[in-house]
PDB file of C-alpha atoms in Angstrom:
ATOM      1  CA  MET O   1     -35.503 135.598 -22.676  1.00  0.00           C
ATOM      2  CA  ALA O   2     -38.906 134.442 -24.866  1.00  0.00           C
ATOM      3  CA  ALA O   3     -37.203 135.959 -28.456  1.00  0.00           C
ATOM      4  CA  LEU O   4     -34.595 133.255 -27.888  1.00  0.00           C
ATOM      5  CA  PHE O   5     -37.658 130.234 -27.349  1.00  0.00           C
ATOM      6  CA  VAL O   6     -38.989 131.749 -30.342  1.00  0.00           C
ATOM      7  CA  ILE O   7     -35.886 131.929 -32.339  1.00  0.00           C
ATOM      8  CA  ILE O   8     -36.119 127.761 -32.098  1.00  0.00           C
ATOM      9  CA  GLY O   9     -39.491 127.211 -32.180  1.00  0.00           C
ATOM     10  CA  VAL O  10     -38.841 129.302 -35.592  1.00  0.00           C
ATOM     11  CA  ILE O  11     -35.919 127.117 -36.293  1.00  0.00           C
ATOM     12  CA  LEU O  12     -37.763 123.956 -36.611  1.00  0.00           C
ATOM     13  CA  PHE O  13     -40.615 125.471 -38.279  1.00  0.00           C
ATOM     14  CA  LEU O  14     -38.501 126.254 -41.321  1.00  0.00           C
ATOM     15  CA  ALA O  15     -36.276 122.791 -40.943  1.00  0.00           C
ATOM     16  CA  TRP O  16     -40.141 121.674 -40.963  1.00  0.00           C
ATOM     17  CA  LYS O  17     -41.007 122.936 -43.617  1.00  0.00           C
ATOM     18  CA  GLY O  18     -37.855 121.814 -45.252  1.00  0.00           C
ATOM     19  CA  TRP O  19     -35.660 125.221 -45.765  1.00  0.00           C
ATOM     20  CA  TYR O  20     -32.570 123.681 -44.366  1.00  0.00           C
ATOM     21  CA  ARG O  21     -30.390 126.860 -44.921  1.00  0.00           C
ATOM     22  CA  LEU O  22     -32.314 129.014 -43.514  1.00  0.00           C
ATOM     23  CA  GLY O  23     -33.051 126.998 -40.769  1.00  0.00           C
ATOM     24  CA  LEU O  24     -28.659 126.318 -40.112  1.00  0.00           C
ATOM     25  CA  ALA O  25     -28.461 130.238 -40.595  1.00  0.00           C
ATOM     26  CA  PHE O  26     -30.835 131.133 -37.700  1.00  0.00           C
ATOM     27  CA  PHE O  27     -29.630 127.840 -35.779  1.00  0.00           C
ATOM     28  CA  CYS O  28     -25.940 130.011 -35.797  1.00  0.00           C
ATOM     29  CA  LEU O  29     -27.556 133.548 -34.928  1.00  0.00           C
ATOM     30  CA  GLU O  30     -28.873 132.391 -32.356  1.00  0.00           C
ATOM     31  CA  LEU O  31     -25.723 130.158 -30.740  1.00  0.00           C
ATOM     32  CA  PHE O  32     -24.540 134.193 -30.988  1.00  0.00           C
ATOM     33  CA  PHE O  33     -27.418 135.348 -28.868  1.00  0.00           C
ATOM     34  CA  VAL O  34     -27.143 132.247 -26.240  1.00  0.00           C
ATOM     35  CA  LEU O  35     -23.315 133.555 -26.218  1.00  0.00           C
ATOM     36  CA  LEU O  36     -23.708 136.979 -26.142  1.00  0.00           C
ATOM     37  CA  MET O  37     -26.489 136.575 -22.959  1.00  0.00           C
ATOM     38  CA  PHE O  38     -24.072 134.696 -20.845  1.00  0.00           C
ATOM     39  CA  TRP O  39     -20.839 136.913 -21.512  1.00  0.00           C
ATOM     40  CA  HIS O  40     -23.680 139.447 -20.281  1.00  0.00           C
ATOM     41  CA  HIS O  41     -24.383 138.278 -17.468  1.00  0.00           C
ATOM     42  CA  ALA O  42     -20.948 136.624 -16.531  1.00  0.00           C
ATOM     43  CA  THR O  43     -19.621 140.450 -16.634  1.00  0.00           C
ATOM     44  CA  ASP O  44     -22.391 142.982 -16.311  1.00  0.00           C
ATOM     45  CA  HIS O  45     -24.794 141.183 -13.172  1.00  0.00           C
ATOM     46  CA  LEU O  46     -22.073 140.121 -11.640  1.00  0.00           C
ATOM     47  CA  SER O  47     -19.424 142.552 -12.083  1.00  0.00           C
ATOM     48  CA  LEU O  48     -16.741 140.271 -13.095  1.00  0.00           C
ATOM     49  CA  ASN O  49     -13.560 141.398 -14.827  1.00  0.00           C
ATOM     50  CA  PHE O  50     -12.130 139.460 -17.516  1.00  0.00           C
TER      51      PHE O  50
ATOM     52  CA  MET U   1     -28.453 103.532 -39.996  1.00  0.00           C
ATOM     53  CA  SER U   2     -31.858 103.077 -38.510  1.00  0.00           C
ATOM     54  CA  TRP U   3     -31.246 102.501 -34.697  1.00  0.00           C
ATOM     55  CA  THR U   4     -29.338 105.612 -34.929  1.00  0.00           C
ATOM     56  CA  ARG U   5     -32.130 107.405 -35.898  1.00  0.00           C
ATOM     57  CA  ASN U   6     -33.878 105.928 -33.186  1.00  0.00           C
ATOM     58  CA  LEU U   7     -31.294 107.479 -30.729  1.00  0.00           C
ATOM     59  CA  ASN U   8     -31.556 111.432 -31.951  1.00  0.00           C
ATOM     60  CA  ALA U   9     -35.415 110.927 -30.966  1.00  0.00           C
ATOM     61  CA  LEU U  10     -34.460 109.604 -27.784  1.00  0.00           C
ATOM     62  CA  TRP U  11     -31.923 112.063 -27.252  1.00  0.00           C
ATOM     63  CA  ILE U  12     -35.236 114.513 -28.217  1.00  0.00           C
ATOM     64  CA  ILE U  13     -37.527 112.840 -25.764  1.00  0.00           C
ATOM     65  CA  ALA U  14     -34.826 112.479 -23.098  1.00  0.00           C
ATOM     66  CA  TYR U  15     -34.037 116.194 -23.044  1.00  0.00           C
ATOM     67  CA  CYS U  16     -37.892 117.364 -23.575  1.00  0.00           C
ATOM     68  CA  ALA U  17     -38.826 114.937 -20.339  1.00  0.00           C
ATOM     69  CA  ILE U  18     -35.793 117.396 -18.427  1.00  0.00           C
ATOM     70  CA  ILE U  19     -37.522 120.071 -19.148  1.00  0.00           C
ATOM     71  CA  THR U  20     -41.355 118.852 -18.772  1.00  0.00           C
ATOM     72  CA  VAL U  21     -40.028 118.297 -15.204  1.00  0.00           C
ATOM     73  CA  ALA U  22     -38.770 121.640 -14.665  1.00  0.00           C
ATOM     74  CA  PHE U  23     -41.987 122.934 -15.945  1.00  0.00           C
ATOM     75  CA  GLY U  24     -43.536 121.012 -13.255  1.00  0.00           C
ATOM     76  CA  LEU U  25     -40.948 121.908 -10.495  1.00  0.00           C
ATOM     77  CA  GLN U  26     -41.885 125.996 -11.147  1.00  0.00           C
ATOM     78  CA  ILE U  27     -45.843 125.193 -11.971  1.00  0.00           C
ATOM     79  CA  PHE U  28     -46.324 123.262  -8.578  1.00  0.00           C
ATOM     80  CA  ASP U  29     -42.876 124.213  -6.354  1.00  0.00           C
ATOM     81  CA  ASN U  30     -43.118 127.384  -7.614  1.00  0.00           C
ATOM     82  CA  GLU U  31     -39.603 126.967  -8.306  1.00  0.00           C
ATOM     83  CA  GLU U  32     -38.369 129.919 -11.069  1.00  0.00           C
ATOM     84  CA  PRO U  33     -35.745 129.607 -13.866  1.00  0.00           C
ATOM     85  CA  CYS U  34     -33.522 132.089 -13.137  1.00  0.00           C
ATOM     86  CA  PRO U  35     -32.176 133.671 -16.138  1.00  0.00           C
ATOM     87  CA  LEU U  36     -28.804 130.866 -16.454  1.00  0.00           C
ATOM     88  CA  CYS U  37     -31.495 128.369 -16.246  1.00  0.00           C
ATOM     89  CA  TYR U  38     -33.636 129.844 -18.805  1.00  0.00           C
ATOM     90  CA  LEU U  39     -30.197 129.748 -20.540  1.00  0.00           C
ATOM     91  CA  GLN U  40     -29.270 126.279 -20.099  1.00  0.00           C
ATOM     92  CA  ARG U  41     -33.161 125.304 -21.050  1.00  0.00           C
ATOM     93  CA  ILE U  42     -32.260 127.223 -23.988  1.00  0.00           C
ATOM     94  CA  ALA U  43     -29.360 124.597 -24.858  1.00  0.00           C
ATOM     95  CA  MET U  44     -30.801 121.535 -24.214  1.00  0.00           C
ATOM     96  CA  LEU U  45     -33.371 122.122 -26.782  1.00  0.00           C
ATOM     97  CA  LEU U  46     -31.278 123.679 -29.187  1.00  0.00           C
ATOM     98  CA  LEU U  47     -29.036 120.147 -29.089  1.00  0.00           C
ATOM     99  CA  CYS U  48     -32.601 119.123 -29.699  1.00  0.00           C
ATOM    100  CA  THR U  49     -33.599 120.914 -32.666  1.00  0.00           C
ATOM    101  CA  LEU U  50     -30.239 119.453 -34.124  1.00  0.00           C
ATOM    102  CA  ALA U  51     -30.971 116.134 -33.605  1.00  0.00           C
ATOM    103  CA  ALA U  52     -34.257 117.266 -35.063  1.00  0.00           C
ATOM    104  CA  PHE U  53     -32.484 117.694 -38.416  1.00  0.00           C
ATOM    105  CA  ASN U  54     -31.082 114.699 -38.037  1.00  0.00           C
ATOM    106  CA  LEU U  55     -34.355 112.960 -38.767  1.00  0.00           C
ATOM    107  CA  LEU U  56     -35.743 115.622 -41.394  1.00  0.00           C
ATOM    108  CA  PHE U  57     -32.483 115.776 -43.667  1.00  0.00           C
ATOM    109  CA  GLY U  58     -30.718 112.522 -42.500  1.00  0.00           C
ATOM    110  CA  GLU U  59     -27.690 112.712 -40.242  1.00  0.00           C
ATOM    111  CA  ARG U  60     -24.912 115.065 -41.092  1.00  0.00           C
ATOM    112  CA  LEU U  61     -21.623 115.662 -39.732  1.00  0.00           C
ATOM    113  CA  HIS U  62     -21.782 119.280 -39.470  1.00  0.00           C
ATOM    114  CA  HIS U  63     -24.745 118.080 -37.447  1.00  0.00           C
ATOM    115  CA  TYR U  64     -22.976 116.771 -34.637  1.00  0.00           C
ATOM    116  CA  SER U  65     -20.241 119.128 -35.087  1.00  0.00           C
ATOM    117  CA  LEU U  66     -22.604 122.132 -34.566  1.00  0.00           C
ATOM    118  CA  ALA U  67     -24.234 119.568 -31.873  1.00  0.00           C
ATOM    119  CA  ILE U  68     -20.402 119.598 -29.719  1.00  0.00           C
ATOM    120  CA  ILE U  69     -20.105 123.074 -29.799  1.00  0.00           C
ATOM    121  CA  THR U  70     -23.642 123.914 -28.083  1.00  0.00           C
ATOM    122  CA  ALA U  71     -22.925 120.795 -25.508  1.00  0.00           C
ATOM    123  CA  LEU U  72     -19.731 122.604 -24.369  1.00  0.00           C
ATOM    124  CA  ILE U  73     -21.723 126.007 -24.248  1.00  0.00           C
ATOM    125  CA  GLY U  74     -24.688 124.638 -22.457  1.00  0.00           C
ATOM    126  CA  ALA U  75     -21.960 122.618 -19.760  1.00  0.00           C
ATOM    127  CA  GLY U  76     -19.893 126.071 -19.153  1.00  0.00           C
ATOM    128  CA  ILE U  77     -23.395 127.617 -18.269  1.00  0.00           C
ATOM    129  CA  ALA U  78     -24.219 125.146 -15.998  1.00  0.00           C
ATOM    130  CA  ALA U  79     -20.686 124.981 -14.989  1.00  0.00           C
ATOM    131  CA  ARG U  80     -20.382 128.793 -14.374  1.00  0.00           C
ATOM    132  CA  GLN U  81     -24.047 128.787 -12.056  1.00  0.00           C
ATOM    133  CA  ILE U  82     -22.117 126.017 -10.437  1.00  0.00           C
ATOM    134  CA  SER U  83     -19.145 127.628  -9.464  1.00  0.00           C
ATOM    135  CA  ILE U  84     -21.515 130.415  -8.212  1.00  0.00           C
ATOM    136  CA  HIS U  85     -22.588 128.326  -5.483  1.00  0.00           C
ATOM    137  CA  ILE U  86     -19.579 125.928  -4.985  1.00  0.00           C
ATOM    138  CA  CYS U  87     -18.743 127.606  -1.814  1.00  0.00           C
ATOM    139  CA  PRO U  88     -19.649 126.156   1.810  1.00  0.00           C
ATOM    140  CA  ASP U  89     -21.768 129.540   2.727  1.00  0.00           C
ATOM    141  CA  SER U  90     -23.814 129.760  -0.331  1.00  0.00           C
ATOM    142  CA  PRO U  91     -26.689 127.799  -0.648  1.00  0.00           C
ATOM    143  CA  HIS U  92     -28.036 125.883  -3.500  1.00  0.00           C
ATOM    144  CA  PHE U  93     -30.501 127.726  -5.907  1.00  0.00           C
ATOM    145  CA  GLY U  94     -34.345 125.769  -5.767  1.00  0.00           C
ATOM    146  CA  VAL U  95     -34.658 122.898  -4.792  1.00  0.00           C
ATOM    147  CA  PRO U  96     -31.643 119.333  -4.917  1.00  0.00           C
ATOM    148  CA  PHE U  97     -32.848 116.600  -6.800  1.00  0.00           C
ATOM    149  CA  TRP U  98     -30.946 113.164  -5.642  1.00  0.00           C
ATOM    150  CA  GLY U  99     -28.674 115.504  -3.276  1.00  0.00           C
ATOM    151  CA  LEU U 100     -27.807 117.610  -6.216  1.00  0.00           C
ATOM    152  CA  SER U 101     -28.774 120.988  -7.745  1.00  0.00           C
ATOM    153  CA  LEU U 102     -31.135 121.231 -10.654  1.00  0.00           C
ATOM    154  CA  TYR U 103     -28.080 122.819 -12.901  1.00  0.00           C
ATOM    155  CA  THR U 104     -25.326 120.102 -11.239  1.00  0.00           C
ATOM    156  CA  TRP U 105     -27.838 117.705 -12.985  1.00  0.00           C
ATOM    157  CA  SER U 106     -27.764 120.001 -16.053  1.00  0.00           C
ATOM    158  CA  PHE U 107     -23.903 119.821 -16.327  1.00  0.00           C
ATOM    159  CA  PHE U 108     -24.148 116.144 -16.187  1.00  0.00           C
ATOM    160  CA  THR U 109     -26.869 115.428 -19.288  1.00  0.00           C
ATOM    161  CA  PHE U 110     -24.187 118.204 -21.039  1.00  0.00           C
ATOM    162  CA  ILE U 111     -21.400 115.776 -20.712  1.00  0.00           C
ATOM    163  CA  GLY U 112     -23.645 112.649 -21.712  1.00  0.00           C
ATOM    164  CA  SER U 113     -24.722 114.273 -24.991  1.00  0.00           C
ATOM    165  CA  LEU U 114     -20.821 115.152 -25.963  1.00  0.00           C
ATOM    166  CA  LEU U 115     -20.646 110.974 -25.129  1.00  0.00           C
ATOM    167  CA  LEU U 116     -23.453 110.185 -27.286  1.00  0.00           C
ATOM    168  CA  ILE U 117     -22.604 112.420 -29.717  1.00  0.00           C
ATOM    169  CA  ALA U 118     -19.573 110.851 -30.102  1.00  0.00           C
ATOM    170  CA  LEU U 119     -20.834 107.977 -29.967  1.00  0.00           C
ATOM    171  CA  LEU U 120     -23.237 108.432 -32.770  1.00  0.00           C
ATOM    172  CA  ILE U 121     -20.268 109.943 -34.941  1.00  0.00           C
ATOM    173  CA  GLY U 122     -19.162 106.386 -34.154  1.00  0.00           C
ATOM    174  CA  PHE U 123     -21.138 104.875 -36.035  1.00  0.00           C
ATOM    175  CA  TYR U 124     -21.735 107.798 -39.006  1.00  0.00           C
ATOM    176  CA  GLY U 125     -22.816 106.583 -42.203  1.00  0.00           C
ATOM    177  CA  GLU U 126     -24.125 108.454 -45.271  1.00  0.00           C
ATOM    178  CA  GLN U 127     -27.723 107.563 -45.193  1.00  0.00           C
ATOM    179  CA  LYS U 128     -30.173 109.871 -46.648  1.00  0.00           C
ATOM    180  CA  GLU U 129     -33.391 108.635 -44.781  1.00  0.00           C
ATOM    181  CA  THR U 130     -35.829 111.062 -43.698  1.00  0.00           C
ATOM    182  CA  SER U 131     -39.060 108.817 -43.636  1.00  0.00           C
ATOM    183  CA  LEU U 132     -40.034 109.312 -39.890  1.00  0.00           C
ATOM    184  CA  ASN U 133     -41.730 106.487 -37.762  1.00  0.00           C
ATOM    185  CA  ARG U 134     -43.950 107.076 -35.125  1.00  0.00           C
ATOM    186  CA  PHE U 135     -41.599 107.447 -31.772  1.00  0.00           C
ATOM    187  CA  GLN U 136     -39.880 109.633 -34.156  1.00  0.00           C
ATOM    188  CA  LYS U 137     -43.044 112.359 -34.753  1.00  0.00           C
ATOM    189  CA  VAL U 138     -44.016 111.767 -31.126  1.00  0.00           C
ATOM    190  CA  ALA U 139     -40.061 112.909 -30.398  1.00  0.00           C
ATOM    191  CA  LEU U 140     -40.871 116.286 -32.455  1.00  0.00           C
ATOM    192  CA  VAL U 141     -44.020 116.710 -31.488  1.00  0.00           C
ATOM    193  CA  TRP U 142     -43.263 116.770 -27.533  1.00  0.00           C
ATOM    194  CA  LEU U 143     -40.037 119.188 -28.917  1.00  0.00           C
ATOM    195  CA  SER U 144     -42.930 121.456 -30.171  1.00  0.00           C
ATOM    196  CA  LEU U 145     -45.078 121.632 -27.559  1.00  0.00           C
ATOM    197  CA  VAL U 146     -41.563 122.234 -24.666  1.00  0.00           C
ATOM    198  CA  ILE U 147     -40.730 125.363 -27.008  1.00  0.00           C
ATOM    199  CA  LEU U 148     -44.507 126.352 -27.420  1.00  0.00           C
ATOM    200  CA  GLY U 149     -44.766 126.166 -23.222  1.00  0.00           C
ATOM    201  CA  ASN U 150     -40.886 128.227 -23.056  1.00  0.00           C
ATOM    202  CA  VAL U 151     -41.810 130.884 -24.643  1.00  0.00           C
ATOM    203  CA  ILE U 152     -45.110 131.287 -22.710  1.00  0.00           C
ATOM    204  CA  SER U 153     -43.362 130.822 -19.381  1.00  0.00           C
ATOM    205  CA  ALA U 154     -40.376 133.087 -20.477  1.00  0.00           C
ATOM    206  CA  PHE U 155     -42.601 135.860 -21.847  1.00  0.00           C
ATOM    207  CA  LEU U 156     -44.404 135.484 -18.943  1.00  0.00           C
ATOM    208  CA  MET U 157     -41.825 136.251 -16.984  1.00  0.00           C
ATOM    209  CA  CYS U 158     -39.401 138.637 -18.703  1.00  0.00           C
ATOM    210  CA  GLY U 159     -41.091 140.181 -21.797  1.00  0.00           C
ATOM    211  CA  LEU U 160     -38.971 139.611 -24.969  1.00  0.00           C
ATOM    212  CA  GLY U 161     -35.964 140.943 -23.833  1.00  0.00           C
ATOM    213  CA  PRO U 162     -33.289 139.625 -21.217  1.00  0.00           C
ATOM    214  CA  CYS U 163     -33.978 137.852 -18.054  1.00  0.00           C
ATOM    215  CA  VAL U 164     -32.713 139.802 -14.943  1.00  0.00           C
ATOM    216  CA  GLY U 165     -32.017 138.295 -11.482  1.00  0.00           C
TER     217      GLY U 165
END
């Protein structure tokens, strides 16, 4: 979980340095990981079937 | 418009205040955050990051479209947690605040963010202003500190991998 917060820090750092497109790319990657973790939690952890 | 930039800074400050209060509960009331709580914090910080993009690079419509997606994901995570505890025999997770659990408040903040985005898009105008006033700088510094605090907290609780519990 800490890795996801580290990526947010990286996004802010890139934005601060002016690396706009790389920042947006990391943002989309982070959003994907969040969805993945949410899916993992909803299915595996709670043993739900979709 | 400068007031929309200040509104973006206020958006960051509001979410930073919320997460700082959650930190207070975590440290002083031993309210350990669950994995879904952490995911909601991440969605909140991602919204703040997009507001920071608006401050640092000027407002752009695709920042707001990403913010809508992020707010919907955050609201979905909060709704999921509400649904786990909504049955009469299932108690709240954590201490309620003003009669509602923190994840219910979290859901309301994501809905509030969607309304704010609608307002900001309504007043959207092409502008390339990127200079920061003191209020906006404070918002960005506070955001950096909140991210750092969460990195440390999450690392101490679960390491770099996913939290289980």
